[in-house]
Coordinates of N, CA and C in Angstrom, one line a residue:
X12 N -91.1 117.7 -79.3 CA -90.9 117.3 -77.9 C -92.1 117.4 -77.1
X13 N -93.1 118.1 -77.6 CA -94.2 118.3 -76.4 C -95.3 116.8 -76.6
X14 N -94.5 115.8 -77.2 CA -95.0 114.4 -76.7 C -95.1 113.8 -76.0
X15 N -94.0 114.6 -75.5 CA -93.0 113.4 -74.2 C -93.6 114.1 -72.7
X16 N -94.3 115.5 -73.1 CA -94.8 116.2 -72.0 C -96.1 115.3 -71.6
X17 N -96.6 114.5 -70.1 CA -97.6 113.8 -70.0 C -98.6 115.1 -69.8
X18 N -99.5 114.7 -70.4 CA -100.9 115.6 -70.1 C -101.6 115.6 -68.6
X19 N -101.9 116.8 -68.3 CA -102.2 116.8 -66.7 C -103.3 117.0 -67.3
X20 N -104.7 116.1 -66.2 CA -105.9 116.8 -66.2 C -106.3 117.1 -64.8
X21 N -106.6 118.5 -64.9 CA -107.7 119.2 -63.6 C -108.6 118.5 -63.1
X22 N -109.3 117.5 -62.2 CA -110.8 117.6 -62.1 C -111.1 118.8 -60.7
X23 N -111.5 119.9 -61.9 CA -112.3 121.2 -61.3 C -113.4 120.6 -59.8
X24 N -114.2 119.7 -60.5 CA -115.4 119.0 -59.7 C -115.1 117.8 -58.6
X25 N -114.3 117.8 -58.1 CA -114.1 116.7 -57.2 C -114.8 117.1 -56.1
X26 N -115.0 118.0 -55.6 CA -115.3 118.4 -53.7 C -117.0 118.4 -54.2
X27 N -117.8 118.7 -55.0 CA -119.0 118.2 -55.3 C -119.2 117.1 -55.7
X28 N -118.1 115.6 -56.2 CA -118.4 114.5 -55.9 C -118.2 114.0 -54.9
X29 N -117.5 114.4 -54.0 CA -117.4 114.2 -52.7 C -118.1 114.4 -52.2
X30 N -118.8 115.6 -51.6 CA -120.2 115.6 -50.8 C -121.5 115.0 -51.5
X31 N -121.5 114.9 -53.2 CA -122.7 113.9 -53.1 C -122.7 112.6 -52.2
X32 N -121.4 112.3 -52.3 CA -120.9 110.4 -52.2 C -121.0 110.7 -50.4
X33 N -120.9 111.9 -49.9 CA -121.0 111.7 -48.3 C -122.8 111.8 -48.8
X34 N -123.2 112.6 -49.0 CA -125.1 112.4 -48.7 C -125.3 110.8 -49.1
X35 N -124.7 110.6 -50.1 CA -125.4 109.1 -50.5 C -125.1 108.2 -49.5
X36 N -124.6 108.4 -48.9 CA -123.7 107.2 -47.4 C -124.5 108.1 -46.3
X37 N -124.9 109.1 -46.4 CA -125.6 109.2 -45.5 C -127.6 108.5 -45.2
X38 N -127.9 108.6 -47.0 CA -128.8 108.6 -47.2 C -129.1 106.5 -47.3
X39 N -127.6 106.1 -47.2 CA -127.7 104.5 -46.8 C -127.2 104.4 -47.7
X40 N -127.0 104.3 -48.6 CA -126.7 104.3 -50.2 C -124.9 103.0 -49.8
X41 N -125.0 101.8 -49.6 CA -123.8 101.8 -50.0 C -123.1 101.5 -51.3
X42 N -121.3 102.0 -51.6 CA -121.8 101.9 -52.6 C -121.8 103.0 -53.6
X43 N -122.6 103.9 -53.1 CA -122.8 104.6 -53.9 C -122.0 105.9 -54.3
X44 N -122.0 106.6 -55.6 CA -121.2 107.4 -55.6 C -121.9 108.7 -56.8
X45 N -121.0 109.6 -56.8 CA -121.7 111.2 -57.9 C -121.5 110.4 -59.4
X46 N -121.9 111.5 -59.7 CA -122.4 110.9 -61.3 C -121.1 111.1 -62.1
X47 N -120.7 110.4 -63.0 CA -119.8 110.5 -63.5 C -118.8 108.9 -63.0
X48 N -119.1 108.6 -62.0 CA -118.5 107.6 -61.1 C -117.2 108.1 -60.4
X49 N -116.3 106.6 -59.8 CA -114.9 106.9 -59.4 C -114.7 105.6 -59.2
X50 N -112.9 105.3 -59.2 CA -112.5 104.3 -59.7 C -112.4 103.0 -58.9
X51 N -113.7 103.7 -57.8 CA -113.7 102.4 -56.5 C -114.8 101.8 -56.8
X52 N -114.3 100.4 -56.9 CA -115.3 99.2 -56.2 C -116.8 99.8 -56.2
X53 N -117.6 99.0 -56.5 CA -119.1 99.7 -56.5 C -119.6 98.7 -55.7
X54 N -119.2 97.2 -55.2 CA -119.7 96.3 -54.4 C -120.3 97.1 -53.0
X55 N -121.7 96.2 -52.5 CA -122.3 97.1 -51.5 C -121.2 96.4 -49.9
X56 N -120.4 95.5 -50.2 CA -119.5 95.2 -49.1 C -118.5 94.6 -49.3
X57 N -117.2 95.8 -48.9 CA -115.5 95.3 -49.5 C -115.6 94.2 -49.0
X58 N -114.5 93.1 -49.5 CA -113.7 92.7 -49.0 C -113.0 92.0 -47.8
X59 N -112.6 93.2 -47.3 CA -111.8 93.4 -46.2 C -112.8 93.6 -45.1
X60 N -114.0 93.9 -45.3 CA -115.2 93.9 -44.6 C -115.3 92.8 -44.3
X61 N -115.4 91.7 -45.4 CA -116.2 90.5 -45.1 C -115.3 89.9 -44.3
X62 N -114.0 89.6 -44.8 CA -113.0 89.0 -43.8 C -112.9 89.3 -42.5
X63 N -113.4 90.8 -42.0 CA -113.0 90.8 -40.7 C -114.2 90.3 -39.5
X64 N -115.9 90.3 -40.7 CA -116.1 89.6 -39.8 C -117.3 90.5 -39.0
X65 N -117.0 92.0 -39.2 CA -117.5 92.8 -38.2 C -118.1 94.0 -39.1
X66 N -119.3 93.9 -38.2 CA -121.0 94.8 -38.9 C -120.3 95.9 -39.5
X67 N -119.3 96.5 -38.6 CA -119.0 98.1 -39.5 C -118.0 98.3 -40.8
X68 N -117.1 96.6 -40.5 CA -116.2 96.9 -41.7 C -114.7 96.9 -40.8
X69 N -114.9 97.4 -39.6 CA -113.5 97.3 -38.5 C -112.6 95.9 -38.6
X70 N -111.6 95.4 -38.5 CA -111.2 94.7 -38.2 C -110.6 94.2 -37.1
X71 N -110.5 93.0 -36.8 CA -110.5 93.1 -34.9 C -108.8 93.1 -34.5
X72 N -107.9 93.5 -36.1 CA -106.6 93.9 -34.9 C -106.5 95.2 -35.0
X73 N -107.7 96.2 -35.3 CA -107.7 97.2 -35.7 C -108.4 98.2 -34.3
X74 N -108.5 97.7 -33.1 CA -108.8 98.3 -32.2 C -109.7 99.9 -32.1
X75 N -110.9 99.9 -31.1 CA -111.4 101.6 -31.0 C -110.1 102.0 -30.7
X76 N -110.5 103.6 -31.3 CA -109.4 104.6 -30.8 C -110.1 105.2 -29.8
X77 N -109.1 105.5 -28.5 CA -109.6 106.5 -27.6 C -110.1 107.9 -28.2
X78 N -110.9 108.8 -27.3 CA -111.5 109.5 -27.8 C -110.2 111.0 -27.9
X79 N -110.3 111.5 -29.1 CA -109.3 112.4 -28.8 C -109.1 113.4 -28.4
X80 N -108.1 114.2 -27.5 CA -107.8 114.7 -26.8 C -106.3 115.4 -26.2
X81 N -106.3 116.4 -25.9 CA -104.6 117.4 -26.1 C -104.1 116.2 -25.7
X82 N -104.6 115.5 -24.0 CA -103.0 114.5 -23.6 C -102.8 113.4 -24.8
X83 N -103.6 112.9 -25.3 CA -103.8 112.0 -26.5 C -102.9 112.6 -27.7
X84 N -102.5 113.8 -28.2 CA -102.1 114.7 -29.2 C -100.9 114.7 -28.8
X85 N -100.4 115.1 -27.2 CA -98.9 115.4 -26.7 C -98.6 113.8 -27.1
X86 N -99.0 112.6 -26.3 CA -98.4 111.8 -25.6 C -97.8 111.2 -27.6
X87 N -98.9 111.5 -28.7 CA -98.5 110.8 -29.5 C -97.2 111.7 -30.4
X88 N -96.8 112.9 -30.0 CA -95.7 113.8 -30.6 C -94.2 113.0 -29.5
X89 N -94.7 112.7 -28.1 CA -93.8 111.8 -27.1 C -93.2 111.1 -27.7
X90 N -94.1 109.8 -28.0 CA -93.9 109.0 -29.1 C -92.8 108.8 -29.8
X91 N -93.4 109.6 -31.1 CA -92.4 109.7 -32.2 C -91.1 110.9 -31.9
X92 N -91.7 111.5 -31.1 CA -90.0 112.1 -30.4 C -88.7 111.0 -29.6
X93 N -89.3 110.1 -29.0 CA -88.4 109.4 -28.3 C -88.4 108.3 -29.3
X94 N -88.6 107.6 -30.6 CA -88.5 106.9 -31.4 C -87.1 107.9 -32.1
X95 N -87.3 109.3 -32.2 CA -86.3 109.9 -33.2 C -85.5 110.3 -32.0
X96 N -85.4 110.0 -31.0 CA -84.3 110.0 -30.1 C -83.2 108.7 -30.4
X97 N -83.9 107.5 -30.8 CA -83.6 106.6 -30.4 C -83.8 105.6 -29.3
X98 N -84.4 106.1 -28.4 CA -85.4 105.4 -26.8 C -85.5 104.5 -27.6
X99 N -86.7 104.4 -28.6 CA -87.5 103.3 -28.3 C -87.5 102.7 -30.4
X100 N -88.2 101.4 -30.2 CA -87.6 101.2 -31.5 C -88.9 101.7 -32.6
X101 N -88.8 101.8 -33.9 CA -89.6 101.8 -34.8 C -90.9 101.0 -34.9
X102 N -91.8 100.7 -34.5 CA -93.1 99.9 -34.3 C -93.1 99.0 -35.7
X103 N -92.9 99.7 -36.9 CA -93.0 99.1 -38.3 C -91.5 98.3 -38.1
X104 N -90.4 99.1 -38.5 CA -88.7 98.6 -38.9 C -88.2 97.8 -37.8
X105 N -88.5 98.1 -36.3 CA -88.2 97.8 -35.1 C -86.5 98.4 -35.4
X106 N -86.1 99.3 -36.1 CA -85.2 99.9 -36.3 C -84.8 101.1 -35.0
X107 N -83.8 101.2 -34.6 CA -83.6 102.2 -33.2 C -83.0 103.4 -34.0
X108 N -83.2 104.8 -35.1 CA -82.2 105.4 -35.5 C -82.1 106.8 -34.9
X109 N -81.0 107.2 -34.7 CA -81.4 108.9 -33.7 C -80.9 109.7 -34.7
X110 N -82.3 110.5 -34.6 CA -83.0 111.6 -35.7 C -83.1 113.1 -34.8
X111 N -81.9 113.3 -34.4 CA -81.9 114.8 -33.2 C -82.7 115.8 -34.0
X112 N -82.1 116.3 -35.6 CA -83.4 117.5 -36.0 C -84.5 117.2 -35.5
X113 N -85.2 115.8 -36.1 CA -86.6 115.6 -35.8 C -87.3 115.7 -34.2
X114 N -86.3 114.7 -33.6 CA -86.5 115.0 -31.9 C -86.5 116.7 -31.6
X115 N -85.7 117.1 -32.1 CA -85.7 118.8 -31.5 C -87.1 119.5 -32.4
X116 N -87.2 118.9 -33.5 CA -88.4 119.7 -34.1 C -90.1 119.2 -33.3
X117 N -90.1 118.0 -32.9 CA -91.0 117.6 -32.2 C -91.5 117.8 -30.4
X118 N -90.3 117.9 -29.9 CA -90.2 118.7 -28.7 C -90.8 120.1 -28.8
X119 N -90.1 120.4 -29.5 CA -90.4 122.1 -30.5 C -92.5 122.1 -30.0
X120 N -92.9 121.1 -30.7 CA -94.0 120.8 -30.8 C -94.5 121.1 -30.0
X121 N -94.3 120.4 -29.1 CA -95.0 119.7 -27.6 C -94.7 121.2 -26.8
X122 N -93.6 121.8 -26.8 CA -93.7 123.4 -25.9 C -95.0 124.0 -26.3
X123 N -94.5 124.1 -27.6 CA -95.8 125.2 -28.7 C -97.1 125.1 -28.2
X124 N -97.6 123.4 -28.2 CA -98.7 123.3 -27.9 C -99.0 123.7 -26.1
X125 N -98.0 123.5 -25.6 CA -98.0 123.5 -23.9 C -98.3 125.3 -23.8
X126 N -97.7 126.0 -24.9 CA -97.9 127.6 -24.9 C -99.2 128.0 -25.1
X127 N -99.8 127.4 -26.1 CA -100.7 127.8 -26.8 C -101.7 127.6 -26.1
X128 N -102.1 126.4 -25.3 CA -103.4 125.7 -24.8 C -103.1 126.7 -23.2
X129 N -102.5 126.9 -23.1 CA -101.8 127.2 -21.3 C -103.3 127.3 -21.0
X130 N -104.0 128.6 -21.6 CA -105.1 129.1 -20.9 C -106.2 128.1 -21.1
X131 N -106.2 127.3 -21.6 CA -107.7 126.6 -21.7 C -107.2 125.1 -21.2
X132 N -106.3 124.4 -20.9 CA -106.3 122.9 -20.6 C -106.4 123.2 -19.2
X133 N -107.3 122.4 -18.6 CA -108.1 121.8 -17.8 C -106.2 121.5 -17.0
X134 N -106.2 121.8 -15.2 CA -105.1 121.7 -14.5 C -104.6 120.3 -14.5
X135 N -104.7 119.1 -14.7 CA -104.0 117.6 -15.0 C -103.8 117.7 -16.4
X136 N -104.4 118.5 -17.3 CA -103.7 118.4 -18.9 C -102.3 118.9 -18.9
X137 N -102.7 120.4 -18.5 CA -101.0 121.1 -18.3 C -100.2 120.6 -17.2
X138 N -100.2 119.5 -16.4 CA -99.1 119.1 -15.3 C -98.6 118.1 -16.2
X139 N -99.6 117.1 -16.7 CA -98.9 116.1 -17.8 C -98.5 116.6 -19.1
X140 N -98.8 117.5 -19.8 CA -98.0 118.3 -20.8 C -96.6 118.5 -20.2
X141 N -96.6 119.3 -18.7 CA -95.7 119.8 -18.2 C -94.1 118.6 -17.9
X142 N -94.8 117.6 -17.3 CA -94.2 116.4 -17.4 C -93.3 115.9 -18.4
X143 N -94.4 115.7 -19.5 CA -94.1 114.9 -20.8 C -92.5 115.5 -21.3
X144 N -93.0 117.1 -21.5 CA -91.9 118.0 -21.6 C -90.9 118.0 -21.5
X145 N -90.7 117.8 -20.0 CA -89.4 118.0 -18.8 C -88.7 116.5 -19.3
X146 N -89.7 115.4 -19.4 CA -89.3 114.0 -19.7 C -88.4 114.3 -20.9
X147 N -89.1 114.5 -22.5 CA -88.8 114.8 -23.3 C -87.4 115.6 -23.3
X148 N -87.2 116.8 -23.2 CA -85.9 117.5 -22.9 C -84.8 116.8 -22.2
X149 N -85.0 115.8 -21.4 CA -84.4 115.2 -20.3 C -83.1 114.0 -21.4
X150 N -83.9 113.4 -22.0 CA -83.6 112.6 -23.2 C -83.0 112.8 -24.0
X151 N -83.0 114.5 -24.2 CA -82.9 115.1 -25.8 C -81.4 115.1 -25.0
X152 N -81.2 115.8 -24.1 CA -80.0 116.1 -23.7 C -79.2 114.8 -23.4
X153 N -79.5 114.2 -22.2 CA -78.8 113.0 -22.4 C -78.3 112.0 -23.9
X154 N -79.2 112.1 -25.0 CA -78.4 111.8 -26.5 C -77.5 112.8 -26.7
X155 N -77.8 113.7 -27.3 CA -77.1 114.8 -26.9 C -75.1 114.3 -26.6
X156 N -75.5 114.2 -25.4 CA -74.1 113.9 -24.6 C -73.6 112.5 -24.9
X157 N -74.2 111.9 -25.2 CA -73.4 110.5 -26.0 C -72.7 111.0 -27.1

């Protein structure tokens, strides 16, 4: 029977092919990768690059991201808490399903972080934490009561 057992292998060396392949991308290298290889593409420009069109490889429905930051961190736990409320619909499924664990475990979140940061967020971080909160709870309870 120990044929049927699939053989696992270790690679011990991965985090040393990793940081060569970051120096080599540092050192311009595209492309390039640690010795031994890996199982990506060696072309000096994917694909998905060429298609989009744009110097870095971005694609243009793929927008900059704001720079990040706690209200950036709360507003996105907001989010997917009032998605698992059922507020608002699923972005992917456009599905509306209410997920109270998850909503309560996410809220959960958003205090912790409002605890944790108290002493260092800047006074408009903690009034809009403070907000988001009061919002969030506000919701949880009104499902709740349905």
């Amino acid at each position: 029977m120990s044929e049927d057992k699939p053989k696992i292998i270790i690679d011990e060396d991965w985090k040393s092919q990793v940081e060569a392949e970051r120096e080599a991308a540092k050192a311009g290298e595209p492309g390039a990768s640690a010795p031994g290889g890996s199982n990506q593409p060696t072309d000096a420009t994917p694909p998905a690059a060429e298609a989009a069109g744009s110097p870095d490889g971005a694609q243009d429905d793929d927008p900059p991201m704001p720079p990040a930051s706690l209200p950036m961190l709360v507003s996105s736990l907001a989010t997917e808490a009032l998605m698992a409320l059922g507020q608002i619909p699923h972005p992917m499924t456009g599905e509306t399903i209410a997920r109270p664990n998850l909503a309560k475990y996410l809220i959960d979140m958003v205090a912790m972080l409002k605890e944790k940061t108290a002493d260092a967020a800047e006074p408009e971080e903690a009034q809009a934490i403070e907000d988001i909160l009061h919002q969030l709870r506000m919701a949880f309870v009104a499902v709740q009561k349905k």
